[in-house]
Short mmCIF file of C-alpha atoms in Angstrom, two decimals:
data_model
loop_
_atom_site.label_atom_id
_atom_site.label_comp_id
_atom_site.label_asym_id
_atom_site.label_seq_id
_atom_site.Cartn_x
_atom_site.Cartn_y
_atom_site.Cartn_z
CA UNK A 1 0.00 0.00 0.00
CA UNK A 2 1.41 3.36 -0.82
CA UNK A 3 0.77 6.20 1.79
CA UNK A 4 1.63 9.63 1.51
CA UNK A 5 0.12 11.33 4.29
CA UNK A 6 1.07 10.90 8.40
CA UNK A 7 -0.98 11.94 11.30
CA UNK A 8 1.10 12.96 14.30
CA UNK A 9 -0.12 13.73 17.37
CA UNK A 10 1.11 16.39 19.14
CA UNK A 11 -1.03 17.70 21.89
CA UNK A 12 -0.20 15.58 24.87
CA UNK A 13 1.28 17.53 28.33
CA UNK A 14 3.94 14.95 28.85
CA UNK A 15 3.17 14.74 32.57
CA UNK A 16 5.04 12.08 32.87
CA UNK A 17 8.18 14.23 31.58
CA UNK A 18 7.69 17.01 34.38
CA UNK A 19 9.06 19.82 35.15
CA UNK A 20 10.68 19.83 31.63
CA UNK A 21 7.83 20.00 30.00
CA UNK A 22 6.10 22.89 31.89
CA UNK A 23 8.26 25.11 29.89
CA UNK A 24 8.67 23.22 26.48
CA UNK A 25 6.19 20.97 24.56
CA UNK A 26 7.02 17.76 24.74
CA UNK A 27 7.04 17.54 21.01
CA UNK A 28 9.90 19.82 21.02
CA UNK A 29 12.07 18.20 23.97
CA UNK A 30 15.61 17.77 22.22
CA UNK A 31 16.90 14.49 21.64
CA UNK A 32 20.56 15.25 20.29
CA UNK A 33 21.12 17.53 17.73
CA UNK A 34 16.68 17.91 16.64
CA UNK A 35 13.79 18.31 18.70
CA UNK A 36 11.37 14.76 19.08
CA UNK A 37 9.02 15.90 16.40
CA UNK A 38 11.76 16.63 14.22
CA UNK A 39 12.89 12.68 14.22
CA UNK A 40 9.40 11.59 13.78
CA UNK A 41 8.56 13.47 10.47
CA UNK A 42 12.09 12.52 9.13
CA UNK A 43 10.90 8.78 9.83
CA UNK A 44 7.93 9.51 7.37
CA UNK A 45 9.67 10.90 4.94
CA UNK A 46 11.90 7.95 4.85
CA UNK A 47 9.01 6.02 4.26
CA UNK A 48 7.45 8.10 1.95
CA UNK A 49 5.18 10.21 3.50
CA UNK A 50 4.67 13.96 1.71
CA UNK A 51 2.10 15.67 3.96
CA UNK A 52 2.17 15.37 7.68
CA UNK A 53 -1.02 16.31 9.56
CA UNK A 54 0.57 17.58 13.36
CA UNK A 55 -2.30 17.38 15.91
CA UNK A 56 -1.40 19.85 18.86
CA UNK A 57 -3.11 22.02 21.92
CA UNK A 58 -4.09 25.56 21.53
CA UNK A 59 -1.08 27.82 21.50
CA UNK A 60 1.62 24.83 20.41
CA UNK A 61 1.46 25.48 16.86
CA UNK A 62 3.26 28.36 16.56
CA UNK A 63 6.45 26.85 18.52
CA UNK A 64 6.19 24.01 16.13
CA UNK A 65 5.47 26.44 13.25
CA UNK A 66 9.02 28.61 14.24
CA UNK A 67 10.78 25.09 14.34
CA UNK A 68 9.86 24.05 10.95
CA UNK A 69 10.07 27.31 8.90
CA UNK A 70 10.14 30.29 10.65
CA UNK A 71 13.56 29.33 11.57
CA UNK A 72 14.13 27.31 8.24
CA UNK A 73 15.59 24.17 10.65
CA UNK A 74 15.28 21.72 8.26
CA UNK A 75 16.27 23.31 5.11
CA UNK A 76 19.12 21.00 4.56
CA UNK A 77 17.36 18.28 4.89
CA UNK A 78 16.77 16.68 1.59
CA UNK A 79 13.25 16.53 -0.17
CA UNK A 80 12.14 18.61 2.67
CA UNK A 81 10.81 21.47 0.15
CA UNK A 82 8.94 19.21 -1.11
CA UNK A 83 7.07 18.69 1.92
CA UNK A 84 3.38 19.68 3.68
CA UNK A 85 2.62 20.77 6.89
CA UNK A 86 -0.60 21.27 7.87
CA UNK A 87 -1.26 22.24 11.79
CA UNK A 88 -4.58 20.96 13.06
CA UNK A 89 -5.57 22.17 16.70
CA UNK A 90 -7.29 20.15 19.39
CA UNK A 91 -9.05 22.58 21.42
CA UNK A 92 -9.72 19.87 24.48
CA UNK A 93 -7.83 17.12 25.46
CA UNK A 94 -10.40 14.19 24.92
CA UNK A 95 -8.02 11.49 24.01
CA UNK A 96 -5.74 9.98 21.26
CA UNK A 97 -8.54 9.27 19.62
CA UNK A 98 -10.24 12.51 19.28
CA UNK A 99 -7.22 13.95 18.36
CA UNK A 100 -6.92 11.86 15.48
CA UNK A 101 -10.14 12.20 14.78
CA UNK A 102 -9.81 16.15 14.12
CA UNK A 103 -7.49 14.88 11.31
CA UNK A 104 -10.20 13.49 9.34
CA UNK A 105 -11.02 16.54 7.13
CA UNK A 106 -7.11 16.97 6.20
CA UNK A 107 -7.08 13.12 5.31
CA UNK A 108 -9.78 13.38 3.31
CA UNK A 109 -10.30 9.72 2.28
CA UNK A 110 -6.45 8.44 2.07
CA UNK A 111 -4.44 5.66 4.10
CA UNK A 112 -2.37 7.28 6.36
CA UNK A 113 0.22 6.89 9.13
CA UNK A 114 -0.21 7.92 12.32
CA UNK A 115 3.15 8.40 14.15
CA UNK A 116 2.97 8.86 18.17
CA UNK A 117 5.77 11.03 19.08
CA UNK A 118 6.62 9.12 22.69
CA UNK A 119 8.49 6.36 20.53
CA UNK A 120 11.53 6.92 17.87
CA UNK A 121 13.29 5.10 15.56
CA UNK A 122 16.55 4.77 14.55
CA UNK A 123 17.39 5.54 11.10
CA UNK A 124 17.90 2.73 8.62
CA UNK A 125 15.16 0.46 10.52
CA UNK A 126 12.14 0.53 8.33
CA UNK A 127 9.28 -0.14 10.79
CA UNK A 128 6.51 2.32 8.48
CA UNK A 129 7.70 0.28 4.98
CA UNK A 130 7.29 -3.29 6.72
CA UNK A 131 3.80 -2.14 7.59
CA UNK A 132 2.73 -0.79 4.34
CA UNK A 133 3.98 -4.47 2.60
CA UNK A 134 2.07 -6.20 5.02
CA UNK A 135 -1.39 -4.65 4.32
CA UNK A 136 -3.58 -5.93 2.09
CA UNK A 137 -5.99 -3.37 2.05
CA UNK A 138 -6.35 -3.06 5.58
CA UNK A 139 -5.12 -1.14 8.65
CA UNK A 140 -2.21 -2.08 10.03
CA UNK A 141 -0.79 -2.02 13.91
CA UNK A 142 2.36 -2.06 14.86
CA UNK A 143 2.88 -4.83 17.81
CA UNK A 144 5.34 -5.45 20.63
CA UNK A 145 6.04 -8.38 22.82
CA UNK A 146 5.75 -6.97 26.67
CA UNK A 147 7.12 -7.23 29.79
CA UNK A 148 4.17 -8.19 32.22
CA UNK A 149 4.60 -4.75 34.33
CA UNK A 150 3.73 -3.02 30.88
CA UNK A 151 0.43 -3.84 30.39
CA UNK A 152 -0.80 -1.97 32.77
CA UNK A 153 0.25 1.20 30.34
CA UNK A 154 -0.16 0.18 26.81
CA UNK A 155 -3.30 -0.81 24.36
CA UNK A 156 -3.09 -4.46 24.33
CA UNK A 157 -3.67 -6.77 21.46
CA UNK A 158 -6.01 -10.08 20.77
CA UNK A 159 -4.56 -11.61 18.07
CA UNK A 160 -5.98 -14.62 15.62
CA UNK A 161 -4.26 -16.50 13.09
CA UNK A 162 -1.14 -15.56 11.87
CA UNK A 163 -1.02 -14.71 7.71
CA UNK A 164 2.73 -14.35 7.13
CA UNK A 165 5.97 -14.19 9.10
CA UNK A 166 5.23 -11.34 12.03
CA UNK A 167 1.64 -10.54 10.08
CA UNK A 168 -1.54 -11.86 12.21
CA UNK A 169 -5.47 -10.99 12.74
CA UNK A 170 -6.23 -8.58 14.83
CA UNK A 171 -9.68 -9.92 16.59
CA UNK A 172 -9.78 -6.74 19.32
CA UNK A 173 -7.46 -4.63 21.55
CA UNK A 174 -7.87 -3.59 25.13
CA UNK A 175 -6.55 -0.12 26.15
CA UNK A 176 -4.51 -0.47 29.63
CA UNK A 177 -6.25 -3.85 30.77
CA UNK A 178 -2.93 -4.63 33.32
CA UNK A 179 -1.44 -8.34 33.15
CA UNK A 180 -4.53 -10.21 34.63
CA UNK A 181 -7.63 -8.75 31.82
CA UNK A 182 -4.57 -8.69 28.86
CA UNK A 183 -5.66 -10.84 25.84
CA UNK A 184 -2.17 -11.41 24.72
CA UNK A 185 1.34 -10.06 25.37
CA UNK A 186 1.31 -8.17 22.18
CA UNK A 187 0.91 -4.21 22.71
CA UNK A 188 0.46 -1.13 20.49
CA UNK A 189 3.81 0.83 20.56
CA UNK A 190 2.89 4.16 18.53
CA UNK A 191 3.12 3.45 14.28
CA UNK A 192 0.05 2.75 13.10
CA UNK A 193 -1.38 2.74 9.37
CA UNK A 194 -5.34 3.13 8.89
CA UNK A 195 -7.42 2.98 6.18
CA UNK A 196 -9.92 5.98 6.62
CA UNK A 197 -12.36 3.10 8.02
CA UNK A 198 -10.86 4.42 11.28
CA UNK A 199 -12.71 7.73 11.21
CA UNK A 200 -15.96 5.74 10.76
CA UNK A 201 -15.08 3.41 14.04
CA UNK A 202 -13.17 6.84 16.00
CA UNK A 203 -16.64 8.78 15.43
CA UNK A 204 -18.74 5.35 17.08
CA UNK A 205 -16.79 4.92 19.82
CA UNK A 206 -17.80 6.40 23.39
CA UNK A 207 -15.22 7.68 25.79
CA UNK A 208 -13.83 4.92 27.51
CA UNK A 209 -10.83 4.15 29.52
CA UNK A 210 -9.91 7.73 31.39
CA UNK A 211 -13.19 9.15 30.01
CA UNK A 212 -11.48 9.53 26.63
CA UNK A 213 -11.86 8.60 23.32
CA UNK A 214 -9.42 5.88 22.61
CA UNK A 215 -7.32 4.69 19.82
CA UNK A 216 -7.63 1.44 21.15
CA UNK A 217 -11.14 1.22 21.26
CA UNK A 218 -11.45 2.06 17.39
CA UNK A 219 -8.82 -0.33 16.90
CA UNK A 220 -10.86 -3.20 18.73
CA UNK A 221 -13.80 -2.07 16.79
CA UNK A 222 -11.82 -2.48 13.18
CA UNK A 223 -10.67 -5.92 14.87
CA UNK A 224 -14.05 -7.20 15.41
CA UNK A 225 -14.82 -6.06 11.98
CA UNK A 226 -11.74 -8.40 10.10
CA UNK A 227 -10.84 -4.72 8.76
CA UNK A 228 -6.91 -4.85 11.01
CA UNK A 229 -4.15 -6.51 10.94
CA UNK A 230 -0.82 -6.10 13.15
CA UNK A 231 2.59 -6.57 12.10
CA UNK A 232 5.26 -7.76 15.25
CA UNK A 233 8.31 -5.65 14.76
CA UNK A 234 11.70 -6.98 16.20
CA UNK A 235 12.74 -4.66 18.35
CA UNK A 236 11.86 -1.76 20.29
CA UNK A 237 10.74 1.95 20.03
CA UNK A 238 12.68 4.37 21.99
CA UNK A 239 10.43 5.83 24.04
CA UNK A 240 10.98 9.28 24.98
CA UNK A 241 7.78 9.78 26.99
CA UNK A 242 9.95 8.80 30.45
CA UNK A 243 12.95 10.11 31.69
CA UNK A 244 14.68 6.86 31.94
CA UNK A 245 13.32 5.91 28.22
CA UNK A 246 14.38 9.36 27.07
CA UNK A 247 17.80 8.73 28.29
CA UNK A 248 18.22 5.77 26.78
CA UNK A 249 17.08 7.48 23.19
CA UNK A 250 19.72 10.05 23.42
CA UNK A 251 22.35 7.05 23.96
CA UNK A 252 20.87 5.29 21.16
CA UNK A 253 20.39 8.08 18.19
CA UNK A 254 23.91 9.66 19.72
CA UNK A 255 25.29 6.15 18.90
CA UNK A 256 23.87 6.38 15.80
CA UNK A 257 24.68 10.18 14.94
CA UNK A 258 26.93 10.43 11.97
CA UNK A 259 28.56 13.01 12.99
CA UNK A 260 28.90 12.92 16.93
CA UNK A 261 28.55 9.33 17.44
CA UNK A 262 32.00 8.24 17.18
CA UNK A 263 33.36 10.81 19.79
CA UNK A 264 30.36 9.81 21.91
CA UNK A 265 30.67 6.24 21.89
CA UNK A 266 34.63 6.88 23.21
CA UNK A 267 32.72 9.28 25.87
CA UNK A 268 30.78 6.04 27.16
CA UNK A 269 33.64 3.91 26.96
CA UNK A 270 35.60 5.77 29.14
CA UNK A 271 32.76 6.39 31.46
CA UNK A 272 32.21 1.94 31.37
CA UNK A 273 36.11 1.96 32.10
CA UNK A 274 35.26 2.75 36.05
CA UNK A 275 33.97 4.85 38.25
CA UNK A 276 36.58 7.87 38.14
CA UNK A 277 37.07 7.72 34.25
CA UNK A 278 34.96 10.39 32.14
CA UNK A 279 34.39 12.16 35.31
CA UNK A 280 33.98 15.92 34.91
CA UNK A 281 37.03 18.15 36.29
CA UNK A 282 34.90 20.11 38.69
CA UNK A 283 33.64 16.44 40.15
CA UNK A 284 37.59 15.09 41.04
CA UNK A 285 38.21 15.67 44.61
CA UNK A 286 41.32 17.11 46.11
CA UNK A 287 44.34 14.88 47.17
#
């Protein structure tokens, strides 16, 4: 399936990312050398993607606006002229899946993406192409094993037969249902590509789980339907909605960095070498 438009989020608080993000959005939290949004719509264009629909509160857009070309921040990155932006305001914070939902009239009929920005991947690992070659004219989840402590945090998959290597049914989904009520081990980890069936299940859907409207619960509804299918990745997203996850994202995309990753890695190395190596002058204590 080709797809050329993204959805992305953008209008969460990051509580759990506090005090930082009292100050700055948590779409705009640096991770290196480029803000967390930035990452995420590079991802899409990797895969494609030529229009990105960014989902954020009252007020954000302009930050994000200034970041993408008031400043002109990404004008060396390549194809990026070539891009669309189109800013789409949630007024009320009623869920993930009403802020999707105010997508719909951007959409405006075509598959799509839609790109959480709590988990990034590292370049060169083509989670958004794997989906789009495993639909068959269906949505498409993206699905993690999880640790049992997990589940009480993530949309949870029931899964049915599998169709291909890492492609199986998706039956239903259960948003946060903790390790007793989960149907499977499987959970939703933030890439997701929908068929515009999911406006039609998003607009039937009452609030559920935190009185909002849930992703999940559209999802389940698509499941029940035979209209979703969920494709296992083999690895992780970093997730940069935690301070420990975040942490472990700048180690990972600074390992990665083309430019600073080399010095960085020999950074860590010397910090591994013990407990006095890599330590910063003002830290050594006087003989």
């Amino acid at each position: 399936m080709k797809v050329e438009v993204a959805v992305i989020p953008a209008a969460g608080r990051g509580t759990r990312m506090r005090p930082a993000t009292r100050s700055v959005p948590k779409a705009l939290l640096p991770v290196v050398d480029r803000p967390v949004i930035q990452w995420v719509v590079e991802e899409g264009m990797r895969a494609g993607v030529q229009e990105f629909v960014v989902v954020v509160s009252p007020g954000v857009e302009d930050l994000l606006y200034s970041h993408f070309e008031g400043m002109g921040s990404l004008d060396q990155l390549e194809g990026f002229s070539r891009v669309k932006l189109t800013w789409v305001v949630q007024e009320k914070a009623l869920g993930l899946g009403h802020a999707v939902l105010r997508a719909r009239e951007v959409v405006d009929g075509r598959p799509f993406f839609c790109l959480l920005g709590d988990g990034l991947v590292v370049p060169g690992r083509d989670h958004l192409g794997h989906m789009a070659a495993a639909s068959d004219g269906r949505s498409v989840v993206c699905l993690r094993p999880l640790p049992e402590e997990a589940l009480d945090y993530f949309g949870v998959a029931e899964v049915g037969d599998s169709l291909a290597p890492g492609v199986v049914e998706l039956r239903g989904a259960v948003e946060k249902p903790g390790r007793e009520k989960a149907p499977s081990r499987l959970g939703f980890v933030g890439r997701y590509l929908f068929t515009p069936e999911v406006f039609r299940a998003l607009a039937g859907v009452a609030p559920g789980y935190g009185g909002e409207v849930q992703l999940t619960d559209a999802i389940a509804s698509l499941g029940r339907e035979g209209r979703c299918l969920g494709w296992i990745a083999d690895e992780d997203l970093l997730d940069v909605g935690n301070p420990a996850g975040y942490l472990e994202a700048v180690t990972a995309l600074g390992l990665w960095h083309p430019v600073f990753g080399a010095a960085y890695r020999r950074y860590l190395d010397s910090v591994a070498g013990g407990p006095d190596e890599g330590r910063a002058p003002s830290e050594e204590t006087e003989g």
